[in-house]
């Protein structure tokens, strides 16, 4: 069976468009407040107050609402209609931010009516734009599109700078809706038109947003090169104006480009970087964070780590409910449904997929609807309700034809031809097979045609990253997760998902997601935030204790063992207080808000022992590495063995706890895993040679020699594969490298076996 679900995962990885709301610098707000406080009573003060509140509402809506009501009353008392209308706009914005959309539109409509009374046409246009944006935020896209269109027609009549600015915002909002509805041509037309208008009043923030949105549209239509070009422009602008929110969103989108290439480790690295922006408590929840958590869920889903995936999806769903965003709920519903399908629980899967399908149809999201119908059909197949499954697949095929999506068509046809043989008439089955093979030939031909382009585009992605001058991006640390690891996590998945399924509260708090990376540089990441040396308060001993407990994860380690292993002068003095202090640092690292005298969720104390248990959603790279190696050696099917080994190789980013190579307690694990890594490289390299993939085999051998320059088995394979006369130059190069390495490492010549092989290469 072809596993096409992973090939069309683009539908499950969200690219962010950037809406018109953005963060305001605190110094600007402070300056406007000072002007308000210093103004004379009356119209001057009320006007200054409105200017201040228009910025304050974006950072402190509660305070803005209170002061706006005061200004509304003061404006009414002196008959200042302009102030009264603008106060209604501010009040409406606060309701909109609180997701009370009906109340927000009521305030905007009151403002529009007052602007009409005083013939303030710029104000009327602003109110019309805000009414449309409110429908947009409510995910009522049909009405929002119509209202945006009306606002555009109205604002086009005026040539004032303020009207053009509002028109620019309106076109951006309309373009975003078109992109959400997969009408990227009209979306791009809106963005480009807004970009032309922006040149007349030079607003760097909106220009940054427009370039980023243009990039997103081009990504959706598959023109990655143009997308990257515009991301570069957006990044340069965002960096100049220090717009951290936009940088975070663009990081997310670059991660989605890597996801597009199915380069999940790189995608993960960028998503975690973007997540750091939202880790600051004062920053408001927005759809960017929802999309980011959904994308993290998609990556872990693609990697097969369903427990971590479910954790991120649950956060996305909780935040989407909090914002009352129908659009943002679609992907988590779909993702959670797919997880349950993979866990062979079709009834639970169907519960979430049906909720997603209702939103797909309400929001006219046809591509998402087609994907959801396929997954619902799989639920019916798993429960042997074949007639219903066939009907759902026919619906999906109809949508795929409408969308002109070969991949979606192929996935639906694959489901049909893999039904039990007695379900479909032979003639119908033969027809489906012909259609499937025809479409697959087209898809595979297109993939071959684009493979070289994708390699080049990856280089362009690297170039785009260099534009972020102030950002230091981490190395890729992740790759696919094995089915063995999935099974070990299934019990934890059940407990998490049960809480999610029964909770309808908007403030669901998902469990912490903890990832620890031990290959190469040691890294601890909690909820997307990397713990640095400042967090450890330069307490190396606390880090060492954490690492030792990590190696013995979920096992009790006596106090005496920790002291004996980690302190050189263990017998010379009472070191228990030092151990307790270090443990206290670890508790605070893992749970910064943990009250004093409260038991840690992760570091347990019992019978003079510490036990580290990092909870339900945890990724430990060395545990996963060993699980993959064990899975490879547990199967007799060589075709299944190789994928396990390839995934293990991808996880190995350097020696285990490399920075602690002088610590005796790390030596055994390091040497064991290094040997496992080298053996895996040799098996995969040999397999590549059998498949006539010489360059790939050479790369695996080169990787082994980076770890051990005198690894005899690697040289044996190299000399064997370069034994023909036309490979003599390559063989001589490796022979020289081998000889130099042995002389440098051991001050001796290579072993006799290798010397004989090298001699035969020179004489053949």
XYZ file of C-alpha atoms in Angstrom:
764
model
C 0.000 0.000 0.000
C 1.259 3.467 -0.825
C 1.259 5.735 2.204
C 0.146 8.924 0.524
C -1.097 10.582 3.691
C 2.395 11.828 4.462
C 2.802 13.140 0.926
C -0.139 15.462 1.138
C 0.464 16.569 4.709
C 0.603 20.170 3.464
C -3.106 20.284 4.228
C -2.204 19.661 7.864
C 0.562 22.203 8.202
C -0.612 25.761 8.415
C 1.107 28.734 6.832
C 0.452 31.968 8.662
C -0.943 35.057 7.074
C -0.291 38.176 9.117
C -3.347 40.172 10.076
C -3.434 43.916 10.611
C -2.970 43.810 14.373
C 0.611 44.215 15.554
C 2.474 45.040 18.702
C 3.047 48.673 19.606
C 6.302 49.781 21.187
C 5.786 50.585 24.862
C 7.684 53.857 24.570
C 5.170 55.063 21.935
C 2.277 54.287 24.285
C 4.000 56.063 27.181
C 4.668 59.132 25.037
C 1.027 59.348 23.896
C -0.179 58.955 27.486
C 2.053 61.827 28.582
C 0.625 64.018 25.817
C -2.884 63.118 26.977
C -2.111 63.927 30.609
C -0.495 67.247 29.641
C -3.330 68.414 27.354
C -5.827 71.089 28.312
C -9.289 69.982 29.376
C -11.863 69.818 26.600
C -11.575 68.770 22.970
C -7.765 68.920 22.984
C -7.527 66.441 25.866
C -10.246 64.167 24.492
C -8.560 64.089 21.089
C -5.177 63.258 22.663
C -6.878 60.574 24.752
C -8.333 58.897 21.665
C -4.891 58.850 19.986
C -3.450 57.217 23.089
C -6.250 54.653 23.414
C -5.991 53.602 19.761
C -2.526 52.216 20.626
C -3.185 51.190 24.230
C -6.081 48.923 23.204
C -3.615 46.589 21.485
C -1.662 45.929 24.678
C -4.070 46.576 27.577
C -7.663 46.305 26.382
C -9.115 46.325 29.902
C -7.573 49.673 30.785
C -8.408 51.072 27.348
C -12.065 50.092 27.746
C -12.369 51.851 31.100
C -10.801 55.115 29.864
C -12.710 54.993 26.547
C -15.998 54.905 28.439
C -14.898 57.962 30.408
C -13.967 59.800 27.185
C -17.311 58.779 25.636
C -19.221 60.383 28.511
C -17.045 63.499 28.468
C -17.477 63.865 24.683
C -21.245 63.553 24.996
C -21.371 66.131 27.792
C -19.727 68.809 25.604
C -21.260 67.691 22.301
C -17.943 66.545 20.784
C -19.269 64.084 18.188
C -15.840 63.226 16.781
C -14.631 62.128 20.220
C -17.859 60.223 20.841
C -17.523 58.251 17.577
C -13.848 57.479 18.143
C -14.586 56.317 21.691
C -17.097 53.854 20.239
C -14.353 52.585 17.909
C -11.987 51.976 20.854
C -14.714 50.264 22.871
C -15.537 48.121 19.844
C -11.888 47.115 19.490
C -11.776 45.960 23.115
C -14.871 43.800 22.605
C -13.343 42.393 19.417
C -10.156 41.456 21.268
C -12.317 39.727 23.888
C -14.079 37.768 21.093
C -17.416 39.463 21.869
C -18.030 40.136 18.191
C -21.705 41.105 18.378
C -20.912 43.814 20.937
C -17.917 45.010 18.924
C -20.013 45.447 15.773
C -22.681 47.296 17.719
C -20.062 49.824 18.825
C -18.589 50.127 15.320
C -22.045 50.709 13.840
C -22.745 53.428 16.405
C -19.453 55.059 15.434
C -20.316 54.807 11.719
C -23.703 56.450 12.275
C -22.128 59.357 14.169
C -19.430 59.806 11.487
C -22.179 59.957 8.868
C -24.036 62.622 10.904
C -20.968 64.866 10.989
C -19.987 64.014 7.392
C -16.629 62.505 8.445
C -16.185 60.162 5.491
C -12.727 58.954 6.622
C -14.316 57.891 9.901
C -17.132 56.099 8.044
C -14.535 54.155 6.040
C -12.638 53.181 9.187
C -15.839 51.950 10.852
C -16.767 49.933 7.746
C -13.331 48.313 7.752
C -13.577 47.417 11.457
C -17.059 45.919 11.005
C -15.717 43.710 8.203
C -12.693 42.730 10.309
C -15.005 41.708 13.166
C -16.877 39.306 10.881
C -13.470 38.051 9.714
C -12.344 37.370 13.298
C -15.631 35.541 13.894
C -14.816 33.289 10.896
C -17.956 34.501 9.102
C -16.086 34.752 5.836
C -19.026 35.223 3.477
C -20.252 38.311 5.329
C -16.690 39.540 5.955
C -15.885 39.291 2.236
C -18.979 41.302 1.335
C -18.268 43.908 4.020
C -14.620 44.230 3.007
C -15.762 44.670 -0.591
C -18.156 47.451 0.397
C -15.422 49.161 2.385
C -13.022 48.970 -0.570
C -15.570 50.547 -2.918
C -16.293 53.309 -0.398
C -12.643 54.094 0.414
C -11.580 54.158 -3.238
C -13.510 57.416 -3.621
C -11.067 59.365 -1.468
C -7.458 60.458 -1.927
C -6.529 61.432 1.631
C -3.598 59.623 3.296
C -5.787 58.267 6.115
C -8.310 56.849 3.648
C -5.545 55.196 1.632
C -4.091 53.716 4.812
C -7.472 52.262 5.775
C -7.924 50.987 2.224
C -4.545 49.276 2.480
C -5.600 47.522 5.708
C -8.920 46.550 4.137
C -7.250 45.009 1.096
C -4.881 43.076 3.365
C -7.825 41.692 5.332
C -9.697 40.772 2.155
C -6.592 39.107 0.710
C -6.219 36.985 3.835
C -9.792 35.698 3.490
C -9.262 34.858 -0.178
C -6.140 32.856 0.782
C -8.002 31.001 3.516
C -10.622 30.049 0.943
C -7.838 28.869 -1.419
C -8.475 31.714 -3.891
C -4.812 32.697 -4.016
C -5.026 34.641 -7.283
C -7.501 37.145 -5.828
C -5.589 37.136 -2.549
C -2.361 38.093 -4.301
C -4.161 40.784 -6.270
C -5.310 42.363 -2.989
C -1.846 42.178 -1.426
C -0.087 43.693 -4.436
C -2.625 46.489 -4.709
C -2.209 47.252 -1.004
C 1.559 47.275 -1.504
C 1.222 49.953 -4.174
C -0.935 52.077 -1.867
C 1.510 51.637 1.017
C 4.295 53.253 -1.011
C 2.417 56.569 -0.805
C 2.510 56.801 2.999
C 5.459 54.488 3.822
C 4.271 52.291 6.711
C 7.016 49.709 7.262
C 4.849 47.495 9.470
C 2.057 46.983 6.975
C 4.637 46.561 4.175
C 6.292 43.805 6.209
C 2.949 42.080 6.685
C 2.107 42.333 2.993
C 5.403 40.803 1.838
C 4.939 37.963 4.323
C 1.366 37.352 3.141
C 2.457 37.396 -0.498
C 5.047 34.760 0.408
C 2.419 32.606 2.078
C 0.158 32.759 -0.973
C 3.006 31.721 -3.282
C 3.875 28.838 -0.947
C 0.313 27.563 -1.229
C 0.418 27.631 -5.024
C 3.771 25.814 -4.971
C 6.090 28.611 -6.117
C 8.572 28.246 -3.272
C 11.266 30.335 -4.955
C 9.080 33.466 -5.178
C 7.828 32.789 -1.662
C 11.381 32.805 -0.323
C 12.211 36.000 -2.187
C 9.343 37.779 -0.464
C 10.110 36.216 2.924
C 13.587 37.687 2.628
C 12.101 41.155 2.036
C 9.724 40.732 4.967
C 12.507 39.533 7.261
C 14.740 42.455 6.404
C 11.929 44.925 7.118
C 10.844 43.154 10.313
C 14.405 43.143 11.581
C 14.786 46.869 10.834
C 11.663 47.806 12.819
C 12.239 45.117 15.495
C 8.833 43.554 14.849
C 9.310 40.368 16.857
C 5.800 39.067 16.231
C 6.237 39.188 12.481
C 9.665 37.550 12.759
C 8.083 34.748 14.815
C 5.386 34.230 12.187
C 7.934 34.212 9.374
C 10.012 31.691 11.317
C 6.877 29.567 11.483
C 6.383 29.890 7.748
C 9.996 28.977 6.981
C 9.438 25.921 9.166
C 6.452 25.120 6.957
C 8.709 25.323 3.906
C 10.915 22.665 5.466
C 7.746 20.684 6.244
C 6.877 21.016 2.557
C 10.210 19.297 1.801
C 9.418 16.691 4.500
C 12.526 17.892 6.334
C 10.907 17.518 9.753
C 13.989 18.152 11.922
C 14.555 21.575 10.359
C 10.858 22.403 10.513
C 10.873 21.545 14.211
C 13.880 23.747 14.886
C 12.183 26.808 13.394
C 8.852 26.164 15.080
C 10.551 25.976 18.476
C 12.396 29.219 17.753
C 9.104 30.916 16.869
C 7.529 29.543 20.043
C 10.027 31.511 22.134
C 8.294 34.768 21.120
C 5.057 33.582 22.696
C 6.753 32.360 25.883
C 6.735 35.951 27.224
C 3.663 36.067 29.535
C 2.699 39.651 28.648
C 2.173 38.830 24.967
C -1.404 38.396 23.892
C -2.805 35.160 22.555
C -3.341 35.366 18.798
C -3.933 33.073 15.853
C -0.193 32.957 15.184
C 0.327 30.923 18.370
C -2.595 28.658 17.489
C -1.165 27.961 14.032
C 2.277 27.381 15.540
C 1.017 24.810 18.042
C -0.999 23.136 15.269
C 2.102 22.964 13.091
C 4.128 21.449 15.935
C 1.356 18.906 16.335
C 1.540 18.143 12.610
C 5.311 17.616 12.713
C 5.186 15.240 15.657
C 2.258 13.490 13.968
C 4.353 13.094 10.816
C 7.204 11.759 12.975
C 4.867 9.277 14.628
C 5.223 10.656 18.168
C 1.513 10.900 18.868
C 1.720 11.756 22.547
C 3.693 14.945 21.902
C 1.570 15.700 18.838
C -1.592 15.455 20.895
C -0.159 17.821 23.484
C 0.418 20.549 20.896
C -2.923 19.953 19.202
C -4.664 20.252 22.570
C -2.992 23.605 23.203
C -4.032 24.820 19.755
C -7.599 23.696 20.321
C -7.780 25.318 23.750
C -6.466 28.629 22.400
C -8.775 28.507 19.368
C -11.762 28.029 21.670
C -10.556 30.910 23.803
C -10.402 33.179 20.733
C -13.639 31.682 19.365
C -11.814 31.071 16.094
C -13.616 28.500 13.977
C -10.883 28.415 11.346
C -8.166 27.663 13.883
C -10.139 24.732 15.317
C -10.204 22.818 12.031
C -6.614 21.583 12.003
C -6.517 20.381 15.651
C -9.791 18.489 15.163
C -8.386 16.858 12.035
C -5.020 16.149 13.644
C -6.479 14.553 16.773
C -8.802 12.462 14.604
C -5.836 11.181 12.579
C -3.960 10.300 15.766
C -6.836 8.153 16.990
C -7.016 6.461 13.599
C -3.343 5.587 13.877
C -4.025 4.239 17.355
C -6.815 2.054 15.912
C -9.618 3.841 17.761
C -11.988 4.795 14.923
C -14.894 5.797 17.174
C -12.832 8.431 18.973
C -11.311 9.509 15.671
C -14.745 10.016 14.166
C -15.825 12.239 17.065
C -13.151 14.807 16.266
C -13.279 14.433 12.501
C -17.015 15.119 12.429
C -16.508 18.323 14.400
C -13.840 19.334 11.905
C -16.075 18.424 8.943
C -18.861 20.668 10.248
C -16.412 23.582 10.361
C -15.019 22.720 6.896
C -18.482 23.016 5.426
C -19.479 26.072 7.419
C -16.337 27.919 6.300
C -16.387 26.490 2.747
C -12.902 25.014 3.251
C -13.133 22.482 0.428
C -9.569 21.180 0.467
C -9.800 20.515 4.207
C -13.248 18.960 3.689
C -11.856 16.523 1.112
C -9.071 15.464 3.494
C -11.495 15.010 6.376
C -13.886 12.912 4.263
C -11.024 10.536 3.442
C -10.179 10.092 7.117
C -13.865 9.567 7.999
C -14.014 6.925 5.278
C -11.071 5.194 6.957
C -13.051 5.197 10.220
C -15.898 3.411 8.425
C -13.456 0.956 6.842
C -11.966 0.127 10.229
C -15.463 -0.615 11.568
C -16.346 -2.616 8.396
C -19.066 -0.153 7.324
C -17.944 -0.339 3.712
C -20.995 1.142 1.970
C -20.715 4.332 4.021
C -16.950 4.432 3.423
C -17.460 4.217 -0.350
C -19.982 7.065 -0.271
C -17.583 9.279 1.716
C -14.740 8.500 -0.692
C -16.949 9.381 -3.659
C -17.690 12.741 -2.023
C -13.970 13.297 -1.544
C -13.260 12.397 -5.182
C -15.838 14.924 -6.334
C -14.174 17.660 -4.270
C -10.706 16.601 -5.444
C -11.867 16.893 -9.057
C -13.250 20.350 -8.329
C -9.962 21.353 -6.689
C -7.914 19.714 -9.476
C -5.892 17.908 -6.793
C -4.181 14.785 -8.126
C -2.795 13.853 -4.733
C -6.162 13.957 -2.967
C -7.671 11.954 -5.846
C -4.906 9.360 -5.540
C -5.399 9.008 -1.776
C -9.154 8.464 -2.172
C -8.635 5.951 -4.993
C -6.029 4.131 -2.917
C -8.606 3.651 -0.162
C -11.101 2.267 -2.682
C -8.775 -0.239 -4.328
C -7.595 -1.520 -0.944
C -11.089 -2.401 0.232
C -11.669 -6.150 0.767
C -11.821 -7.783 -2.653
C -15.466 -8.814 -2.392
C -16.769 -5.288 -1.666
C -16.509 -3.781 -5.154
C -17.510 -5.342 -8.494
C -14.460 -6.460 -10.478
C -15.150 -4.015 -13.283
C -15.419 -1.081 -10.866
C -12.260 -2.136 -9.053
C -10.387 -2.404 -12.360
C -11.546 1.095 -13.309
C -10.327 2.526 -9.992
C -6.954 0.801 -10.423
C -6.508 2.244 -13.907
C -7.329 5.736 -12.650
C -5.020 5.321 -9.670
C -2.015 4.142 -11.712
C -2.542 6.911 -14.280
C -2.584 9.604 -11.564
C 0.353 8.071 -9.705
C 2.473 8.124 -12.871
C 1.692 11.816 -13.191
C 2.492 12.497 -9.525
C 5.754 10.539 -9.543
C 6.882 12.119 -12.797
C 6.273 15.521 -11.285
C 8.197 14.539 -8.153
C 11.200 13.429 -10.223
C 11.069 16.643 -12.215
C 11.072 18.731 -9.054
C 13.672 16.808 -7.026
C 16.616 18.880 -8.263
C 14.620 22.092 -7.821
C 13.858 21.133 -4.225
C 17.546 20.639 -3.454
C 18.242 24.101 -4.841
C 15.334 25.590 -2.930
C 16.707 24.174 0.308
C 19.806 26.220 -0.337
C 17.577 29.255 -0.872
C 15.940 28.549 2.484
C 19.373 28.651 4.082
C 20.013 31.965 2.361
C 16.738 33.344 3.697
C 17.733 32.346 7.210
C 20.936 34.329 6.926
C 18.790 37.429 6.500
C 17.780 37.085 10.156
C 20.974 38.667 11.386
C 20.046 38.630 15.056
C 18.740 35.064 15.150
C 20.919 32.104 16.015
C 19.079 29.022 14.847
C 19.661 25.596 16.423
C 20.895 22.528 14.588
C 18.259 20.042 13.506
C 17.660 17.709 16.426
C 14.629 15.701 15.396
C 13.588 13.031 12.951
C 10.899 10.444 12.506
C 9.714 8.518 15.576
C 9.509 4.731 15.561
C 6.410 2.636 15.972
C 8.022 1.080 19.042
C 8.112 4.455 20.752
C 4.484 5.008 19.749
C 3.363 1.826 21.485
C 5.185 2.756 24.675
C 3.388 6.111 24.703
C -0.118 4.851 23.943
C -1.197 4.651 27.577
C -0.107 8.237 28.178
C -1.902 9.356 25.007
C -5.131 7.896 26.366
C -4.912 9.791 29.650
C -4.186 13.109 27.942
C -6.813 12.738 25.255
C -9.483 11.650 27.716
C -9.096 14.945 29.567
C -9.248 16.820 26.266
C -12.327 14.982 25.022
C -14.355 15.681 28.168
C -13.309 19.271 28.689
C -15.063 22.103 26.856
C -13.485 24.867 28.921
C -11.585 27.461 26.949
C -8.708 27.576 29.397
C -7.553 23.971 29.042
C -3.967 23.698 30.241
C -2.162 21.012 28.316
C 0.677 19.096 29.966
C 4.187 20.457 29.570
C 5.999 19.268 26.468
C 9.606 18.480 27.384
C 12.359 17.569 24.945
C 15.924 16.694 25.938
C 18.743 16.410 23.427
C 21.920 14.654 24.464
C 23.626 13.936 21.136
C 26.179 16.658 20.521
C 25.286 19.719 22.583
C 23.071 19.129 25.617
C 19.746 20.963 25.331
C 16.616 21.024 27.475
C 13.484 22.517 25.878
C 10.276 23.033 27.873
C 7.155 24.137 26.003
C 9.303 25.398 23.140
C 11.673 27.430 25.327
C 15.277 26.327 25.550
C 16.757 26.405 29.053
C 20.076 28.260 28.923
C 22.953 28.636 31.369
C 21.393 31.682 32.990
C 18.364 29.573 33.904
C 20.684 27.072 35.550
C 22.207 29.998 37.482
C 25.637 28.737 36.437
C 25.123 25.736 38.696
C 27.062 23.089 36.757
C 26.503 20.571 39.519
C 22.725 20.907 39.126
C 23.092 20.256 35.396
C 25.268 17.226 36.103
C 22.727 15.798 38.553
C 19.943 16.367 36.038
C 21.935 14.562 33.342
C 22.750 11.627 35.614
C 19.087 11.275 36.608
C 18.151 11.596 32.950
C 20.344 8.641 32.048
C 18.440 6.732 34.774
C 15.071 8.217 33.789
C 12.173 6.964 35.932
C 14.583 4.995 38.136
C 15.321 5.771 41.787
C 18.908 6.924 42.373
C 20.162 7.000 46.009
C 21.547 10.251 47.400
C 24.812 8.482 48.208
C 25.236 7.330 44.596
C 24.821 10.864 43.274
C 27.351 12.212 45.771
C 29.886 9.441 45.124
C 29.651 9.806 41.342
C 29.482 13.582 40.978
C 31.695 14.953 43.793
C 35.402 14.268 43.799
C 35.828 14.703 47.559
C 32.691 12.765 48.462
C 34.083 11.276 51.668
C 35.741 14.407 52.981
C 32.669 16.403 54.036
C 28.887 16.409 54.375
C 27.618 17.051 50.850
C 23.913 16.419 51.422
C 23.114 20.175 51.695
C 24.894 20.768 48.376
C 22.900 17.955 46.790
C 19.617 19.363 48.122
C 20.463 22.855 46.859
C 21.249 21.485 43.400
C 17.986 19.521 43.400
C 16.144 22.718 44.286
C 17.615 24.385 41.191
C 16.391 21.467 39.054
C 12.869 21.776 40.496
C 12.760 25.486 39.658
C 14.098 24.861 36.154
C 11.379 22.331 35.449
C 8.592 24.267 37.195
C 9.489 27.957 37.609
C 6.193 28.779 39.339
C 6.413 25.926 41.844
C 5.588 27.313 45.332
C 7.984 26.689 48.180
C 7.489 23.475 50.170
C 5.533 21.958 47.269
C 6.302 18.565 45.752
C 7.756 18.694 42.263
C 5.792 17.095 39.462
C 8.965 15.803 37.850
C 11.634 15.322 40.548
C 10.425 12.915 43.228
C 12.028 12.154 46.592
C 11.481 8.897 48.455
C 13.622 6.735 50.738
C 16.676 8.983 50.322
C 16.470 8.618 46.543
C 15.722 10.988 43.690
C 13.635 9.874 40.716
C 13.366 11.992 37.573
C 10.129 11.429 35.633
C 9.582 14.078 32.964
C 5.912 13.376 32.532
C 3.487 12.320 29.878
C 4.797 14.328 26.938
C 8.549 13.876 26.819
C 11.048 13.307 24.015
C 14.471 11.926 24.958
C 16.634 11.574 21.875
C 18.920 8.885 23.294
C 15.949 6.756 24.420
C 14.375 7.050 20.992
C 17.723 6.237 19.346
C 18.057 3.032 21.328
C 14.414 2.155 20.665
C 14.995 2.494 16.925
C 18.152 0.382 17.063
C 16.306 -2.305 19.045
C 13.424 -2.248 16.564
C 15.870 -2.684 13.678
C 17.516 -5.739 15.197
C 14.171 -7.212 16.295
C 12.925 -7.658 12.729
C 14.108 -10.270 10.254
C 12.685 -8.263 7.356
C 15.669 -6.363 5.931
C 13.393 -3.877 4.143
C 11.894 -2.905 7.505
C 15.269 -2.875 9.260
C 16.785 -0.142 7.071
C 14.159 2.589 7.804
C 14.645 2.078 11.553
C 18.405 2.459 11.178
C 18.084 5.531 8.944
C 15.906 7.227 11.567
C 18.386 6.351 14.311
C 21.234 7.796 12.223
C 19.294 11.033 11.756
C 18.875 11.388 15.522
C 22.606 11.031 16.201
C 23.853 14.629 15.987
C 27.129 13.993 17.783
C 28.485 11.870 20.623
C 26.278 11.331 23.666
C 26.783 14.137 26.221
C 29.861 15.258 24.338
C 30.564 18.096 26.783
C 30.892 15.511 29.592
C 33.318 13.206 27.783
C 35.768 13.400 30.720
C 33.117 12.243 33.197
C 33.564 8.527 33.788
C 29.847 7.884 34.358
C 29.027 8.915 30.780
C 31.654 6.735 29.070
C 29.774 3.436 28.929
C 26.596 4.893 27.396
C 28.583 7.085 25.007
C 30.752 4.242 23.708
C 27.797 1.872 23.442
C 25.704 4.303 21.402
C 28.655 5.329 19.263
C 29.218 1.679 18.360
C 25.499 1.262 17.606
C 25.666 4.340 15.390
C 28.713 3.081 13.486
C 27.173 -0.357 12.964
C 23.976 1.272 11.686
C 25.965 3.381 9.228
C 27.753 0.324 7.860
C 24.535 -1.681 7.399
C 22.805 1.191 5.623
C 25.889 1.946 3.501
C 26.074 -1.704 2.408
C 22.370 -1.618 1.527
C 22.935 1.530 -0.564
C 25.707 -0.215 -2.480
C 23.438 -3.154 -3.240
C 20.886 -0.651 -4.566
C 23.579 1.004 -6.753
C 23.448 4.209 -4.670
C 27.196 4.856 -4.512
C 27.096 8.526 -3.544
C 24.695 7.835 -0.679
C 26.835 4.928 0.531
C 29.932 7.125 0.422
C 28.167 9.759 2.505
C 27.284 7.221 5.217
C 30.885 5.980 5.280
C 32.177 9.541 5.504
C 29.869 10.094 8.498
C 31.375 7.058 10.230
C 34.918 8.324 9.673
C 33.974 11.689 11.183
C 33.302 9.775 14.401
C 36.191 7.308 14.172
C 38.964 8.107 11.665
C 40.395 4.595 12.021
C 37.158 2.616 11.692
C 38.422 -0.447 9.861
C 35.072 -1.676 8.545
C 34.423 1.677 6.840
C 37.709 1.475 4.929
C 36.991 -2.111 3.885
C 33.722 -1.061 2.292
C 35.318 2.002 0.701
C 38.148 0.022 -0.856
C 35.750 -2.671 -2.071
C 33.404 -0.196 -3.754
C 36.334 1.612 -5.428
C 38.144 -1.490 -6.658
C 37.494 -1.041 -10.406
C 40.199 0.661 -12.527
C 38.112 3.735 -13.331
C 37.756 4.395 -9.562
C 41.515 4.322 -8.989
C 41.841 8.062 -8.306
C 39.075 7.940 -5.702
C 40.606 4.819 -4.172
C 44.032 6.445 -3.883
C 42.510 9.455 -2.170
C 40.897 7.239 0.481
C 44.043 5.142 0.828
C 46.056 8.250 1.639
C 43.385 9.370 4.115
C 43.468 5.947 5.781
C 47.257 5.911 6.075
C 47.410 9.473 7.417
C 44.682 8.744 9.959
C 46.407 5.666 11.385
C 49.707 7.503 11.605
C 48.076 10.419 13.402
C 45.914 8.358 15.780
C 48.240 5.436 16.546
C 51.601 6.539 15.127
C 51.591 3.332 13.083
C 50.661 1.937 9.689
C 47.144 0.581 8.933
C 46.403 -3.086 9.728
C 47.754 -5.696 7.320
C 44.321 -6.444 5.863
C 43.803 -2.810 4.879
C 47.369 -2.532 3.550
C 46.773 -5.537 1.283
C 43.543 -4.005 -0.023
C 45.297 -0.699 -0.703
C 48.151 -2.477 -2.465
C 45.743 -4.376 -4.714
C 44.020 -1.108 -5.633
C 47.314 0.329 -6.820
C 48.371 -2.744 -8.826
C 45.085 -3.752 -10.503
